[in-house]
């Protein structure tokens, strides 16, 4: 069975843990969009893995694949692999030869753009994501296969010269930033990266197509979350890739079926029991009070990639329902329910109102959302520590009610419930 896992909120839903759990039954774990802006935490025994580019299946020693829709900073990928291997993990990785590469000027431009965009800036992770995807669509980016070819035919110095000249002018004349981009240094590094990719890259579409056709189980790991989708998220407070189901098909180069097998048999939407996000933009159910601080500290809600404190809010069903729809989610994996233990009341944002008029559909602009007043359903909380519960019936009745309400609002069953950071702290239903 081929399963796809997507975040239904702002990223940071705890997909890494869910993918790690599901990876046991998979032969291949594949990523298909985003880059090192992603941060997936996987805890196995005494080991805490903070992954950015490597699919979370690494902790289960699975075959790992990165599809063409992703972008890679080679320096970060190599250091992630080195670190994992040092810690005894086997990294059996195939990177698509069509993946676009992040250059040092993308990192500088990311910061410059952020400053220029002012209150319409997404608050990027400064990993070069927007500039590298922009180069892809301007059709002068460099893919893994191009890098190898240019090293072989001697065209790489010319390419780097042209791009450093262009990006240098943008930094200097447009953004008025002094830079120290060094062509030779970039070249030296990219010659080394080319050798690395000779070993690790290939035709990912072909590989996955045949694996599925032969009956292997593929687990597709979405990065970020629905609200960060470039098309369906809260634009412009989004990332630069499609973080929803469509991104999987284009980002792997696959159709609905591989021979007579479905490419994706099941879609799992990962929902955190509350809302958290880093970055800018409106967040109607935000908790700007003691409860928000309490959840942030209890849940260690600080960004995996940037260390920034995450903004906290109640669960927002208007948003979750939208991404259940956009992804066609069959099931929900609810994460971090344990963090809510100890609250007298828990709230679910069930709708918004603007000037006392109900907002029934998702709004497209931050300006409109800014005007919204969240409407809550208030439920009784629970005091018990639930981190040792392993069956749904073991959960306090009020925690069970909370789960049931989510099922009622989404119309989708909650099949996995996370009650702690460990791989074993999951309640299957
Ligand atoms: P970028 O993807 O670095 O350009 O950042 C754009 C927006 O997406 C910012 O608000 C980031 O904080 C957010 N973002 C990007 N990747 C992640 C992620 O993996 N988890 C949560 N937020 C993310």
Tab-separated table of C-alpha atoms and ligand atoms in Angstrom:
chain	number	residue	atom	x	y	z
A	1	UNK	CA	0.000	0.000	0.000
A	2	UNK	CA	1.288	3.469	-0.902
A	3	UNK	CA	0.585	6.110	1.690
A	4	UNK	CA	1.018	9.888	1.455
A	5	UNK	CA	1.395	12.038	4.561
A	6	UNK	CA	0.633	15.774	4.515
A	7	UNK	CA	0.509	18.505	7.138
A	8	UNK	CA	-2.966	20.030	7.481
A	9	UNK	CA	-1.774	23.210	9.218
A	10	UNK	CA	1.353	25.378	9.215
A	11	UNK	CA	4.007	22.648	9.100
A	12	UNK	CA	5.411	21.445	12.411
A	13	UNK	CA	2.433	19.127	12.893
A	14	UNK	CA	4.775	16.291	13.865
A	15	UNK	CA	4.888	14.598	10.463
A	16	UNK	CA	8.419	13.303	11.105
A	17	UNK	CA	7.232	11.104	13.945
A	18	UNK	CA	4.230	9.844	11.977
A	19	UNK	CA	6.356	9.085	8.910
A	20	UNK	CA	8.895	7.307	11.098
A	21	UNK	CA	6.080	5.208	12.622
A	22	UNK	CA	4.548	4.362	9.233
A	23	UNK	CA	7.937	3.734	7.620
A	24	UNK	CA	8.171	0.353	9.306
A	25	UNK	CA	5.771	-1.030	6.703
A	26	UNK	CA	7.291	0.845	3.754
A	27	UNK	CA	10.020	-0.205	1.349
A	28	UNK	CA	10.770	3.324	0.195
A	29	UNK	CA	10.246	6.723	1.838
A	30	UNK	CA	10.117	9.625	-0.610
A	31	UNK	CA	10.128	13.416	-0.386
A	32	UNK	CA	8.912	15.476	-3.301
A	33	UNK	CA	8.979	19.208	-2.460
A	34	UNK	CA	10.632	21.842	-0.307
A	35	UNK	CA	14.197	21.879	0.898
A	36	UNK	CA	16.122	22.410	4.100
A	37	UNK	CA	13.427	24.842	5.268
A	38	UNK	CA	11.727	21.677	6.556
A	39	UNK	CA	12.543	20.412	10.003
A	40	UNK	CA	11.422	16.933	10.983
A	41	UNK	CA	12.179	15.614	14.439
A	42	UNK	CA	12.316	11.873	14.981
A	43	UNK	CA	13.009	10.420	18.414
A	44	UNK	CA	14.050	6.787	18.680
A	45	UNK	CA	15.230	5.643	22.108
A	46	UNK	CA	18.043	7.957	23.130
A	47	UNK	CA	18.514	9.322	19.632
A	48	UNK	CA	16.892	12.594	18.534
A	49	UNK	CA	17.194	13.181	14.804
A	50	UNK	CA	16.578	16.676	13.461
A	51	UNK	CA	16.160	16.116	9.752
A	52	UNK	CA	15.925	18.809	7.107
A	53	UNK	CA	16.461	17.148	3.738
A	54	UNK	CA	16.735	13.436	4.416
A	55	UNK	CA	13.327	11.685	4.489
A	56	UNK	CA	12.245	10.601	7.973
A	57	UNK	CA	12.363	6.917	6.930
A	58	UNK	CA	16.111	7.001	7.624
A	59	UNK	CA	15.519	5.985	11.232
A	60	UNK	CA	13.920	2.759	9.958
A	61	UNK	CA	16.796	2.073	7.537
A	62	UNK	CA	14.576	2.389	4.481
A	63	UNK	CA	15.439	3.225	0.890
A	64	UNK	CA	15.166	7.023	0.655
A	65	UNK	CA	14.231	9.096	-2.340
A	66	UNK	CA	14.096	12.834	-3.046
A	67	UNK	CA	11.968	13.749	-6.075
A	68	UNK	CA	12.383	16.516	-8.655
A	69	UNK	CA	10.006	18.903	-6.865
A	70	UNK	CA	12.458	19.376	-4.005
A	71	UNK	CA	15.400	21.790	-3.879
A	72	UNK	CA	18.724	20.928	-2.311
A	73	UNK	CA	21.537	22.848	-0.738
A	74	UNK	CA	24.307	20.302	-1.367
A	75	UNK	CA	26.398	21.491	1.555
A	76	UNK	CA	23.521	20.836	3.944
A	77	UNK	CA	22.627	17.490	2.384
A	78	UNK	CA	26.203	16.241	2.627
A	79	UNK	CA	26.563	17.367	6.236
A	80	UNK	CA	23.230	15.759	7.160
A	81	UNK	CA	24.325	12.459	5.600
A	82	UNK	CA	27.751	12.635	7.254
A	83	UNK	CA	26.189	13.292	10.652
A	84	UNK	CA	23.658	10.459	10.259
A	85	UNK	CA	26.336	7.992	9.164
A	86	UNK	CA	28.531	9.039	12.070
A	87	UNK	CA	25.643	8.137	14.355
A	88	UNK	CA	25.340	4.704	12.777
A	89	UNK	CA	22.397	5.230	10.397
A	90	UNK	CA	22.537	3.839	6.886
A	91	UNK	CA	21.661	6.463	4.282
A	92	UNK	CA	20.488	4.642	1.157
A	93	UNK	CA	19.508	7.703	-0.878
A	94	UNK	CA	18.533	8.427	-4.474
A	95	UNK	CA	18.164	12.107	-5.441
A	96	UNK	CA	16.369	13.081	-8.623
A	97	UNK	CA	18.745	14.372	-11.272
A	98	UNK	CA	16.105	17.077	-11.869
A	99	UNK	CA	16.322	18.576	-8.376
A	100	UNK	CA	17.320	22.250	-8.396
A	101	UNK	CA	20.358	23.290	-6.384
A	102	UNK	CA	20.681	26.085	-3.843
A	103	UNK	CA	23.694	28.376	-4.352
A	104	UNK	CA	25.147	30.824	-1.804
A	105	UNK	CA	23.534	33.772	-3.650
A	106	UNK	CA	20.094	32.256	-3.034
A	107	UNK	CA	20.718	32.488	0.692
A	108	UNK	CA	21.741	36.151	0.454
A	109	UNK	CA	18.789	37.018	-1.759
A	110	UNK	CA	16.379	35.301	0.633
A	111	UNK	CA	17.393	37.723	3.382
A	112	UNK	CA	17.309	40.726	1.024
A	113	UNK	CA	13.830	39.878	-0.272
A	114	UNK	CA	12.537	39.475	3.242
A	115	UNK	CA	13.656	42.989	4.163
A	116	UNK	CA	12.154	44.397	0.944
A	117	UNK	CA	8.770	42.688	1.385
A	118	UNK	CA	8.044	44.324	4.715
A	119	UNK	CA	4.689	43.293	6.162
A	120	UNK	CA	4.032	40.974	3.213
A	121	UNK	CA	7.145	38.925	3.993
A	122	UNK	CA	6.500	35.313	4.983
A	123	UNK	CA	9.317	35.356	7.528
A	124	UNK	CA	11.364	32.814	5.609
A	125	UNK	CA	13.756	30.295	7.099
A	126	UNK	CA	16.559	32.011	5.085
A	127	UNK	CA	17.438	28.730	3.399
A	128	UNK	CA	17.235	30.264	-0.075
A	129	UNK	CA	13.929	28.599	-0.888
A	130	UNK	CA	12.075	31.418	-2.677
A	131	UNK	CA	15.106	32.504	-4.759
A	132	UNK	CA	15.970	28.954	-5.869
A	133	UNK	CA	12.374	28.214	-6.928
A	134	UNK	CA	12.284	31.621	-8.668
A	135	UNK	CA	15.382	30.633	-10.680
A	136	UNK	CA	13.682	27.348	-11.551
A	137	UNK	CA	10.702	29.198	-13.022
A	138	UNK	CA	12.868	31.862	-14.658
A	139	UNK	CA	14.561	28.882	-16.316
A	140	UNK	CA	18.113	29.645	-15.340
A	141	UNK	CA	18.428	27.419	-12.277
A	142	UNK	CA	20.866	24.537	-12.092
A	143	UNK	CA	19.718	20.960	-11.579
A	144	UNK	CA	21.795	18.033	-10.417
A	145	UNK	CA	22.031	16.652	-13.982
A	146	UNK	CA	23.060	20.074	-15.334
A	147	UNK	CA	25.778	20.348	-12.719
A	148	UNK	CA	27.270	16.987	-13.670
A	149	UNK	CA	27.029	17.754	-17.382
A	150	UNK	CA	28.617	21.190	-16.971
A	151	UNK	CA	31.483	19.763	-14.963
A	152	UNK	CA	32.070	17.211	-17.719
A	153	UNK	CA	31.877	19.647	-20.641
A	154	UNK	CA	33.663	22.527	-18.889
A	155	UNK	CA	30.683	24.892	-18.878
A	156	UNK	CA	30.384	25.261	-15.112
A	157	UNK	CA	32.760	28.258	-14.707
A	158	UNK	CA	30.803	30.188	-17.347
A	159	UNK	CA	27.492	29.425	-15.659
A	160	UNK	CA	28.720	30.387	-12.193
A	161	UNK	CA	30.310	33.569	-13.574
A	162	UNK	CA	27.078	34.652	-15.249
A	163	UNK	CA	24.924	33.897	-12.241
A	164	UNK	CA	27.250	35.495	-9.693
A	165	UNK	CA	27.385	38.583	-11.934
A	166	UNK	CA	23.572	38.742	-12.174
A	167	UNK	CA	22.876	38.005	-8.516
A	168	UNK	CA	25.715	40.257	-7.411
A	169	UNK	CA	24.162	43.131	-9.357
A	170	UNK	CA	20.788	42.453	-7.788
A	171	UNK	CA	22.252	42.378	-4.314
A	172	UNK	CA	24.398	45.436	-4.835
A	173	UNK	CA	22.282	47.700	-7.042
A	174	UNK	CA	18.727	46.627	-6.213
A	175	UNK	CA	18.960	45.682	-2.567
A	176	UNK	CA	22.046	47.781	-1.761
A	177	UNK	CA	23.724	44.915	0.057
A	178	UNK	CA	27.464	44.373	-0.065
A	179	UNK	CA	28.281	40.738	-0.681
A	180	UNK	CA	31.396	38.621	-0.742
A	181	UNK	CA	30.311	36.022	-3.297
A	182	UNK	CA	33.497	34.358	-4.442
A	183	UNK	CA	33.214	32.660	-7.830
A	184	UNK	CA	36.221	30.423	-7.359
A	185	UNK	CA	35.090	29.292	-3.930
A	186	UNK	CA	31.643	28.440	-5.315
A	187	UNK	CA	33.199	26.547	-8.212
A	188	UNK	CA	35.541	24.565	-5.987
A	189	UNK	CA	32.637	23.465	-3.833
A	190	UNK	CA	30.318	22.599	-6.713
A	191	UNK	CA	33.001	20.428	-8.349
A	192	UNK	CA	32.995	18.408	-5.137
A	193	UNK	CA	29.186	18.327	-5.026
A	194	UNK	CA	29.097	17.019	-8.599
A	195	UNK	CA	31.131	14.008	-7.518
A	196	UNK	CA	28.808	13.456	-4.600
A	197	UNK	CA	25.739	13.529	-6.868
A	198	UNK	CA	27.309	11.112	-9.350
A	199	UNK	CA	26.917	8.550	-6.600
A	200	UNK	CA	23.553	9.599	-5.201
A	201	UNK	CA	21.441	10.822	-8.158
A	202	UNK	CA	19.375	9.231	-10.907
A	203	UNK	CA	15.961	8.922	-12.510
A	204	UNK	CA	13.600	8.921	-9.544
A	205	UNK	CA	10.387	8.722	-11.571
A	206	UNK	CA	11.567	5.507	-13.186
A	207	UNK	CA	12.660	4.066	-9.858
A	208	UNK	CA	9.380	4.759	-8.047
A	209	UNK	CA	7.183	3.837	-11.017
A	210	UNK	CA	8.728	0.387	-11.257
A	211	UNK	CA	8.858	-0.095	-7.498
A	212	UNK	CA	5.112	0.554	-7.261
A	213	UNK	CA	4.344	-1.547	-10.330
A	214	UNK	CA	6.236	-4.422	-8.689
A	215	UNK	CA	4.102	-4.118	-5.551
A	216	UNK	CA	6.569	-2.337	-3.259
A	217	UNK	CA	5.164	-0.009	-0.580
A	218	UNK	CA	6.057	3.641	-0.934
A	219	UNK	CA	5.526	6.196	1.792
A	220	UNK	CA	5.395	9.777	0.493
A	221	UNK	CA	6.447	12.355	3.051
A	222	UNK	CA	5.076	15.863	2.622
A	223	UNK	CA	7.097	18.713	4.067
A	224	UNK	CA	5.657	21.931	5.549
A	225	UNK	CA	1.835	22.102	5.718
A	226	UNK	CA	-1.233	23.038	3.692
A	227	UNK	CA	-1.323	26.644	4.823
A	228	UNK	CA	2.188	27.086	3.438
A	229	UNK	CA	1.240	25.779	-0.029
A	230	UNK	CA	2.220	28.287	-2.733
A	231	UNK	CA	-1.238	28.003	-4.363
A	232	UNK	CA	-3.582	26.954	-1.580
A	233	UNK	CA	-1.911	28.420	1.476
A	234	UNK	CA	-2.278	31.892	2.932
A	235	UNK	CA	-0.384	33.693	0.156
A	236	UNK	CA	2.048	35.496	0.474
A	237	UNK	CA	2.779	33.971	3.909
A	238	UNK	CA	3.652	30.664	2.300
A	239	UNK	CA	6.617	28.678	1.090
A	240	UNK	CA	7.468	28.317	-2.601
A	241	UNK	CA	6.300	24.765	-3.341
A	242	UNK	CA	3.037	22.818	-3.462
A	243	UNK	CA	2.822	21.178	-0.073
A	244	UNK	CA	-0.457	19.429	-0.936
A	245	UNK	CA	-1.316	16.309	-2.948
A	246	UNK	CA	-0.815	17.857	-6.397
A	247	UNK	CA	2.796	18.599	-5.452
A	248	UNK	CA	3.389	14.898	-4.947
A	249	UNK	CA	2.483	13.979	-8.525
A	250	UNK	CA	4.492	16.764	-10.169
A	251	UNK	CA	7.284	16.540	-7.596
A	252	UNK	CA	7.836	12.830	-8.280
A	253	UNK	CA	6.948	12.864	-11.975
A	254	UNK	CA	4.164	10.312	-11.566
A	255	UNK	CA	0.555	9.949	-12.671
A	256	UNK	CA	-2.370	8.529	-10.762
A	257	UNK	CA	-1.271	4.980	-11.505
A	258	UNK	CA	1.920	3.029	-12.014
A	259	UNK	CA	0.939	0.248	-14.411
A	260	UNK	CA	-2.212	-1.054	-12.747
A	261	UNK	CA	-1.396	0.097	-9.207
A	262	UNK	CA	-2.437	3.344	-7.550
A	263	UNK	CA	0.431	5.750	-6.992
A	264	UNK	CA	-1.248	6.742	-3.717
A	265	UNK	CA	-3.688	4.383	-1.968
A	266	UNK	CA	-4.214	6.395	1.170
A	267	UNK	CA	-3.770	10.025	2.214
A	268	UNK	CA	-3.104	10.733	5.878
A	269	UNK	CA	-3.561	14.299	7.079
A	270	UNK	CA	-1.436	15.150	10.101
A	271	UNK	CA	-3.158	17.529	12.508
A	272	UNK	CA	-1.562	18.899	15.647
A	273	UNK	CA	-4.039	19.032	18.553
A	274	UNK	CA	-3.564	22.821	18.569
A	275	UNK	CA	-2.103	25.328	16.131
A	276	UNK	CA	1.501	26.420	15.982
A	277	UNK	CA	3.417	28.345	13.403
A	278	UNK	CA	6.571	30.311	12.836
A	279	UNK	CA	6.591	33.223	10.452
A	280	UNK	CA	4.382	36.180	9.786
A	281	UNK	CA	0.737	36.683	8.864
A	282	UNK	CA	-2.690	36.591	10.501
A	283	UNK	CA	-3.595	33.737	12.827
A	284	UNK	CA	-7.184	34.227	14.049
A	285	UNK	CA	-7.183	31.560	16.766
A	286	UNK	CA	-3.812	32.727	18.121
A	287	UNK	CA	-3.355	32.540	21.892
A	288	UNK	CA	-1.552	35.710	22.910
A	289	UNK	CA	-1.905	34.935	26.592
A	290	UNK	CA	-0.673	32.743	29.421
A	291	UNK	CA	-2.292	29.627	27.948
A	292	UNK	CA	-0.362	30.210	24.710
A	293	UNK	CA	2.897	30.601	26.639
A	294	UNK	CA	2.103	27.509	28.695
A	295	UNK	CA	1.516	25.387	25.578
A	296	UNK	CA	4.669	26.787	23.913
A	297	UNK	CA	6.849	25.874	26.883
A	298	UNK	CA	5.219	22.519	27.585
A	299	UNK	CA	5.396	21.576	23.910
A	300	UNK	CA	8.908	23.057	23.379
A	301	UNK	CA	7.403	24.934	20.453
A	302	UNK	CA	10.534	26.413	18.954
A	303	UNK	CA	11.332	25.996	15.234
A	304	UNK	CA	13.431	22.928	14.330
A	305	UNK	CA	15.155	24.813	11.519
A	306	UNK	CA	15.481	28.326	12.940
A	307	UNK	CA	14.925	27.966	16.701
A	308	UNK	CA	12.325	30.770	16.550
A	309	UNK	CA	9.529	30.625	19.174
A	310	UNK	CA	6.391	29.366	17.463
A	311	UNK	CA	3.124	31.254	17.675
A	312	UNK	CA	0.424	29.177	19.377
A	313	UNK	CA	-3.323	28.985	18.834
A	314	UNK	CA	-6.327	26.739	19.327
A	315	UNK	CA	-7.123	24.121	16.725
A	316	UNK	CA	-8.677	25.870	13.711
A	317	UNK	CA	-11.209	23.617	11.997
A	318	UNK	CA	-11.871	26.038	9.149
A	319	UNK	CA	-8.270	25.634	8.040
A	320	UNK	CA	-7.968	21.923	8.810
A	321	UNK	CA	-11.179	21.120	6.931
A	322	UNK	CA	-9.929	23.008	3.922
A	323	UNK	CA	-6.770	20.923	3.734
A	324	UNK	CA	-8.646	17.697	4.359
A	325	UNK	CA	-10.524	18.718	1.196
A	326	UNK	CA	-7.519	19.904	-0.853
A	327	UNK	CA	-5.538	16.735	-0.068
A	328	UNK	CA	-8.496	14.360	-0.123
A	329	UNK	CA	-7.396	13.058	3.273
A	330	UNK	CA	-8.770	9.612	4.114
A	331	UNK	CA	-7.590	9.614	7.704
A	332	UNK	CA	-6.173	11.926	10.321
A	333	UNK	CA	-3.131	11.394	12.486
A	334	UNK	CA	-3.643	13.650	15.512
A	335	UNK	CA	-0.385	14.649	17.172
A	336	UNK	CA	0.610	16.113	20.543
A	337	UNK	CA	-2.671	15.481	22.331
A	338	UNK	CA	-0.603	15.010	25.514
A	339	UNK	CA	0.445	18.666	25.457
A	340	UNK	CA	-3.148	19.750	26.153
A	341	UNK	CA	-3.346	17.647	29.358
A	342	UNK	CA	-3.682	19.920	32.371
A	343	UNK	CA	-5.879	22.578	30.775
A	344	UNK	CA	-9.246	23.212	32.446
A	345	UNK	CA	-10.796	24.006	29.071
A	346	UNK	CA	-9.828	23.323	25.503
A	347	UNK	CA	-11.264	25.243	22.592
A	348	UNK	CA	-11.797	24.424	18.949
A	349	UNK	CA	-12.189	27.277	16.484
A	350	UNK	CA	-15.219	26.163	14.489
A	351	UNK	CA	-15.759	29.225	12.345
A	352	UNK	CA	-14.915	32.888	11.933
A	353	UNK	CA	-17.177	35.912	11.893
A	354	UNK	CA	-16.653	39.284	10.256
A	355	UNK	CA	-18.919	41.934	11.788
A	356	UNK	CA	-21.124	39.171	13.193
A	357	UNK	CA	-21.568	37.559	9.782
A	358	UNK	CA	-20.399	33.955	9.617
A	359	UNK	CA	-17.527	33.174	7.273
A	360	UNK	CA	-18.392	29.790	5.846
A	361	UNK	CA	-15.642	29.464	3.261
A	362	UNK	CA	-11.937	29.889	3.540
A	363	UNK	CA	-10.770	33.412	2.796
A	364	UNK	CA	-8.034	34.093	0.273
A	365	UNK	CA	-6.248	37.116	1.710
A	366	UNK	CA	-4.508	37.929	4.932
A	367	UNK	CA	-6.367	41.256	5.014
A	368	UNK	CA	-9.749	39.510	5.099
A	369	UNK	CA	-8.582	36.966	7.662
A	370	UNK	CA	-7.207	39.747	9.835
A	371	UNK	CA	-10.758	41.054	10.216
A	372	UNK	CA	-12.088	37.698	11.399
A	373	UNK	CA	-13.191	36.956	14.914
A	374	UNK	CA	-12.721	33.292	15.805
A	375	UNK	CA	-15.791	31.431	17.072
A	376	UNK	CA	-15.040	28.674	19.527
A	377	UNK	CA	-16.580	25.527	20.806
A	378	UNK	CA	-15.447	25.257	24.415
A	379	UNK	CA	-14.893	21.805	25.833
A	380	UNK	CA	-13.884	20.544	29.250
A	381	UNK	CA	-10.189	19.656	29.457
A	382	UNK	CA	-8.489	16.770	31.224
A	383	UNK	CA	-5.854	16.619	33.922
A	384	UNK	CA	-4.468	13.143	33.531
A	385	UNK	CA	-1.066	12.439	32.055
A	386	UNK	CA	-1.919	10.508	28.895
A	387	UNK	CA	1.619	9.786	27.739
A	388	UNK	CA	1.378	6.126	28.782
A	389	UNK	CA	-2.009	5.488	27.158
A	390	UNK	CA	-1.757	2.995	24.316
A	391	UNK	CA	-5.450	2.348	23.678
A	392	UNK	CA	-8.146	4.863	22.839
A	393	UNK	CA	-10.253	3.606	25.761
A	394	UNK	CA	-7.369	4.433	28.143
A	395	UNK	CA	-7.705	8.145	27.353
A	396	UNK	CA	-9.719	10.339	29.745
A	397	UNK	CA	-13.306	10.740	28.538
A	398	UNK	CA	-12.787	14.426	27.767
A	399	UNK	CA	-9.759	13.664	25.608
A	400	UNK	CA	-11.834	11.055	23.769
A	401	UNK	CA	-14.549	13.672	23.260
A	402	UNK	CA	-12.001	16.066	21.800
A	403	UNK	CA	-10.933	13.418	19.279
A	404	UNK	CA	-14.550	12.607	18.425
A	405	UNK	CA	-15.309	16.284	17.816
A	406	UNK	CA	-12.423	16.484	15.344
A	407	UNK	CA	-13.835	13.474	13.529
A	408	UNK	CA	-17.272	15.068	13.452
A	409	UNK	CA	-15.959	18.371	12.117
A	410	UNK	CA	-13.767	16.816	9.428
A	411	UNK	CA	-15.869	13.772	8.571
A	412	UNK	CA	-12.642	11.772	8.595
A	413	UNK	CA	-11.582	9.154	11.154
A	414	UNK	CA	-8.682	9.861	13.489
A	415	UNK	CA	-6.623	6.684	13.119
A	416	UNK	CA	-3.441	7.590	14.962
A	417	UNK	CA	-3.075	9.677	18.110
A	418	UNK	CA	0.284	10.947	19.315
A	419	UNK	CA	0.679	11.109	23.099
A	420	UNK	CA	4.409	11.778	23.366
A	421	UNK	CA	7.567	12.230	21.319
A	422	UNK	CA	8.697	8.587	21.249
A	423	UNK	CA	7.949	6.234	18.382
A	424	UNK	CA	6.031	4.028	20.820
A	425	UNK	CA	3.828	6.872	22.073
A	426	UNK	CA	1.159	6.456	19.437
A	427	UNK	CA	-2.364	5.140	19.841
A	428	UNK	CA	-3.512	3.321	16.703
A	429	UNK	CA	-7.261	2.908	16.218
B	1	LIG	P1	10.628	29.587	3.334
B	1	LIG	O1	10.027	28.279	2.944
B	1	LIG	O2	11.938	29.436	4.055
B	1	LIG	O3	10.692	30.532	2.194
B	1	LIG	O4	9.639	30.280	4.397
B	1	LIG	C1	8.334	30.690	4.066
B	1	LIG	C2	7.383	30.478	5.234
B	1	LIG	O5	7.218	29.089	5.450
B	1	LIG	C3	7.887	31.038	6.552
B	1	LIG	O6	6.766	31.478	7.300
B	1	LIG	C4	8.513	29.828	7.228
B	1	LIG	O7	8.561	29.965	8.632
B	1	LIG	C5	7.568	28.753	6.792
B	1	LIG	N1	8.141	27.407	6.741
B	1	LIG	C6	8.936	26.890	5.785
B	1	LIG	N2	9.225	25.606	6.048
B	1	LIG	C7	8.589	25.291	7.181
B	1	LIG	C8	8.471	24.068	7.935
B	1	LIG	O8	9.005	23.009	7.598
B	1	LIG	N3	7.700	24.143	9.061
B	1	LIG	C9	7.067	25.281	9.424
B	1	LIG	N4	7.141	26.421	8.756
B	1	LIG	C10	7.893	26.432	7.628
